[in-house]
mmCIF file of C-alpha atoms and ligand atoms in Angstrom:
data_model
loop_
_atom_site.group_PDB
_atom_site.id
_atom_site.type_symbol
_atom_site.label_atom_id
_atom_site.label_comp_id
_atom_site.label_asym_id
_atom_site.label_seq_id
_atom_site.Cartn_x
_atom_site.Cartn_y
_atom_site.Cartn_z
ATOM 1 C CA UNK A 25 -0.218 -11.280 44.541
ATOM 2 C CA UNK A 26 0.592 -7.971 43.728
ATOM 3 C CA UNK A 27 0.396 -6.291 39.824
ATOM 4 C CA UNK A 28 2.763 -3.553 38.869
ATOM 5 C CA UNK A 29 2.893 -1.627 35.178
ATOM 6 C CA UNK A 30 6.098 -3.142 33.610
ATOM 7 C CA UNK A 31 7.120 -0.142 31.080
ATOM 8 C CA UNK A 32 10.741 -2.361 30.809
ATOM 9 C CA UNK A 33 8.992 -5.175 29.470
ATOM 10 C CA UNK A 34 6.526 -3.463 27.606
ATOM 11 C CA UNK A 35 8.921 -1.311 25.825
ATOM 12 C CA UNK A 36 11.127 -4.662 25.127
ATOM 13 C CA UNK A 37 8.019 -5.833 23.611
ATOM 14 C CA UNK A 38 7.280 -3.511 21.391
ATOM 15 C CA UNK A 39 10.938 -3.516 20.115
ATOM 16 C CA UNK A 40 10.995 -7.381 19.220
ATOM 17 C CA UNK A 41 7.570 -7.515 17.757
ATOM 18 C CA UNK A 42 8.779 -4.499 15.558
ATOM 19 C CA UNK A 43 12.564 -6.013 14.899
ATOM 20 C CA UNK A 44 11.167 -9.602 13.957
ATOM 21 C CA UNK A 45 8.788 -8.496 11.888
ATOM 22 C CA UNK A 46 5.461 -9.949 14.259
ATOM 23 C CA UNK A 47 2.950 -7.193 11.768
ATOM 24 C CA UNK A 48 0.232 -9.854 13.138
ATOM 25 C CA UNK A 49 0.765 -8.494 16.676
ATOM 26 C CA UNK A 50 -1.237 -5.838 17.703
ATOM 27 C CA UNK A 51 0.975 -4.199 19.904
ATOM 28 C CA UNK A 52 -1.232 -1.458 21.153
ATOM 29 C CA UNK A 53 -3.593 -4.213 23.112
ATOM 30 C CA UNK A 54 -0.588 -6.463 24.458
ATOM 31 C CA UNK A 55 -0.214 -5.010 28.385
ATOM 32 C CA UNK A 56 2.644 -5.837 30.420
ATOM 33 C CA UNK A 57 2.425 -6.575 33.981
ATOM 34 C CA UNK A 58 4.772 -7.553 37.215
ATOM 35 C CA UNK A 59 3.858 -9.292 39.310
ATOM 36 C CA UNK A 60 4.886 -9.899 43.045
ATOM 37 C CA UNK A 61 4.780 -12.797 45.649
ATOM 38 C CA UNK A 62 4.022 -15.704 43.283
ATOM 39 C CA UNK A 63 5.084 -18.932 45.179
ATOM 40 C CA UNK A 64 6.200 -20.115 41.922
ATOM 41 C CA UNK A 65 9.435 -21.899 41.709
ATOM 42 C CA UNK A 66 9.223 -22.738 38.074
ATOM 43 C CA UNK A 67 7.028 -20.134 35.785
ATOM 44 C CA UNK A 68 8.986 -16.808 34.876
ATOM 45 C CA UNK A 69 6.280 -15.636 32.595
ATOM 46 C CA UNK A 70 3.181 -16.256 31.103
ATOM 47 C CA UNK A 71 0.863 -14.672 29.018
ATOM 48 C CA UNK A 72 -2.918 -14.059 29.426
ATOM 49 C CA UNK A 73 -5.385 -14.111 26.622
ATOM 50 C CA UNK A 74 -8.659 -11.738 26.625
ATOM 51 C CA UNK A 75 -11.028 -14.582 25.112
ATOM 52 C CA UNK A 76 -13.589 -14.125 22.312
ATOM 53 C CA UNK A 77 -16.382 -14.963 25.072
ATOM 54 C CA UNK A 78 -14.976 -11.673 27.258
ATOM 55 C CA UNK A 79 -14.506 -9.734 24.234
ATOM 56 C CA UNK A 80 -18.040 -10.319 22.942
ATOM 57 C CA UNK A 81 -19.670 -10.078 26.654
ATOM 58 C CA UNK A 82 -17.755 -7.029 27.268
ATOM 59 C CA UNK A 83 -17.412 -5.901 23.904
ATOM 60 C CA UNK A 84 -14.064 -4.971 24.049
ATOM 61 C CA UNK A 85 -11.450 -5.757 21.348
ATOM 62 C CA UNK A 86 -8.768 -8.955 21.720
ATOM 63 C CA UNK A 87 -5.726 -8.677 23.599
ATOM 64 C CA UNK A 88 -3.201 -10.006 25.733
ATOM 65 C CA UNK A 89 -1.047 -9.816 29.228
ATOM 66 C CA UNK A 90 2.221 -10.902 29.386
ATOM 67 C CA UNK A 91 2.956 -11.267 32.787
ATOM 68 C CA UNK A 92 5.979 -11.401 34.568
ATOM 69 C CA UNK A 93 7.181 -13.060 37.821
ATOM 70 C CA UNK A 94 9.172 -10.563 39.450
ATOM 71 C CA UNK A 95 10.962 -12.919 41.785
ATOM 72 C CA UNK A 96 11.967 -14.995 38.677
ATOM 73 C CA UNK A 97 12.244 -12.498 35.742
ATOM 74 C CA UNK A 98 14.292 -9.718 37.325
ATOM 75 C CA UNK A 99 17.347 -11.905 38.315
ATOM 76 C CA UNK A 100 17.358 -13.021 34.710
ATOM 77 C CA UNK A 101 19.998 -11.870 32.248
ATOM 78 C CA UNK A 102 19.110 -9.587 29.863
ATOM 79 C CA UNK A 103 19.493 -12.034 27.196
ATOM 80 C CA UNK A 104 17.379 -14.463 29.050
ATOM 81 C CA UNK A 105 14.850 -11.855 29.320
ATOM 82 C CA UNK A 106 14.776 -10.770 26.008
ATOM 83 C CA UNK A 107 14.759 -14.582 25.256
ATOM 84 C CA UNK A 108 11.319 -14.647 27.817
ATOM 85 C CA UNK A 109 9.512 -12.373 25.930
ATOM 86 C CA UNK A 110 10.021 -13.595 22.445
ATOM 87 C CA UNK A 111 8.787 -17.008 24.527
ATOM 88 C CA UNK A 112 5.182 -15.509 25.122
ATOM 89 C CA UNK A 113 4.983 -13.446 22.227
ATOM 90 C CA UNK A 114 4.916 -16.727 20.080
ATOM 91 C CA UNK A 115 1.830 -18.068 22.167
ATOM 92 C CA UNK A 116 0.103 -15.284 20.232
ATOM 93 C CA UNK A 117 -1.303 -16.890 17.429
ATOM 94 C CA UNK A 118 -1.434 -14.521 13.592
ATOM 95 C CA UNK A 119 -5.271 -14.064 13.541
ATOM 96 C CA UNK A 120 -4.358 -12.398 16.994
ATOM 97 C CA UNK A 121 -8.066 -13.048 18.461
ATOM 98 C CA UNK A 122 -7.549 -13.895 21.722
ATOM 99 C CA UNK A 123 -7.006 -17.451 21.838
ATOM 100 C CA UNK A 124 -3.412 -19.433 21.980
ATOM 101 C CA UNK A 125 -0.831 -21.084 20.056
ATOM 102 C CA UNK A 126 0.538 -24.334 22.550
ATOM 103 C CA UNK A 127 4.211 -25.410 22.195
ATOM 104 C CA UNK A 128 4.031 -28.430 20.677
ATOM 105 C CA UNK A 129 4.671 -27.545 17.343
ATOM 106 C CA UNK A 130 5.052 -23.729 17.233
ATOM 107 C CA UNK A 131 7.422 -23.205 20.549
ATOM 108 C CA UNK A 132 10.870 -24.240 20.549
ATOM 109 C CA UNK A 133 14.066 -23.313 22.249
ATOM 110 C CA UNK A 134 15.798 -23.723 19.590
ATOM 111 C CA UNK A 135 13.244 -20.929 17.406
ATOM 112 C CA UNK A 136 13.296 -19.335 20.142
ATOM 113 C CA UNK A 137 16.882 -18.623 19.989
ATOM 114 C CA UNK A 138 17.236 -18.136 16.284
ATOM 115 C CA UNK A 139 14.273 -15.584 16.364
ATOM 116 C CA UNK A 140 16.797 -14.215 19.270
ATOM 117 C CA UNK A 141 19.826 -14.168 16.906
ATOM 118 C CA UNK A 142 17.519 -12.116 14.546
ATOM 119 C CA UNK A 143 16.884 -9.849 16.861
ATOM 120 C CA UNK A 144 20.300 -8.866 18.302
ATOM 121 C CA UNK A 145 21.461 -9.140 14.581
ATOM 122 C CA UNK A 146 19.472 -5.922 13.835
ATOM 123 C CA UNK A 147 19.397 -4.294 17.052
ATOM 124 C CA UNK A 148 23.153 -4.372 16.351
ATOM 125 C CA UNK A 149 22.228 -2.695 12.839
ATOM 126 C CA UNK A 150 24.542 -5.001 11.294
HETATM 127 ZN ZN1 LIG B 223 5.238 -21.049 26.869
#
């Protein structure tokens, strides 16, 4: 497995969490990586926690990786990416310490694609 930098999906990052409002979201300390020669038929992205244990052994502040699968990601529309990353950003829970939100509950398509309509809404400035 390779890891490459992903400026294009950090900088689409950094525009939803602004757009939709995600204040709780310390965007400085979410990274974005690509990665290459996953065997993964089914994952696209994901998104990697820095745990309280790390951050206190370490003692480094909390943050986050989202990760994409280049193989999967790249092919995608750019709706459907823009649709990925508003996916992981929501496993980022408010207190933004590290830890998780799951999906039951908190993830949906269907939020994701209103927070999605919210987002082209005022990237569209109307
Ligand atoms: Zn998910």
């Amino acid at each position: 497995m390779q890891y490459h930098e992903a400026p294009d999906v950090k900088s689409l990052a950094n525009e939803i969490i602004e757009s939709l409002d995600l204040f709780y979201i310390v965007a400085e300390s979410v990274y974005c990586y690509r990665s290459i020669g996953s065997k993964s038929k089914r994952i696209i992205a994901r998104i990697h926690g820095f745990g309280k244990i790390w951050q206190r052994a370490l003692g480094l502040p909390p943050s986050y990786v989202i990760e994409v699968l280049s193989e999967r990601y790249d092919k995608l529309s750019q709706e459907d990416k823009e649709k990925t990353v508003i996916h992981e950003l929501l496993h980022i829970p408010r207190g933004f310490r590290g830890g998780f939100r799951p999906h039951k509950g908190y993830i949906s398509k269907k939020k994701v694609d209103k927070l999605h309509k919210d987002y082209t809404t005022k990237k569209s400035g109307v």
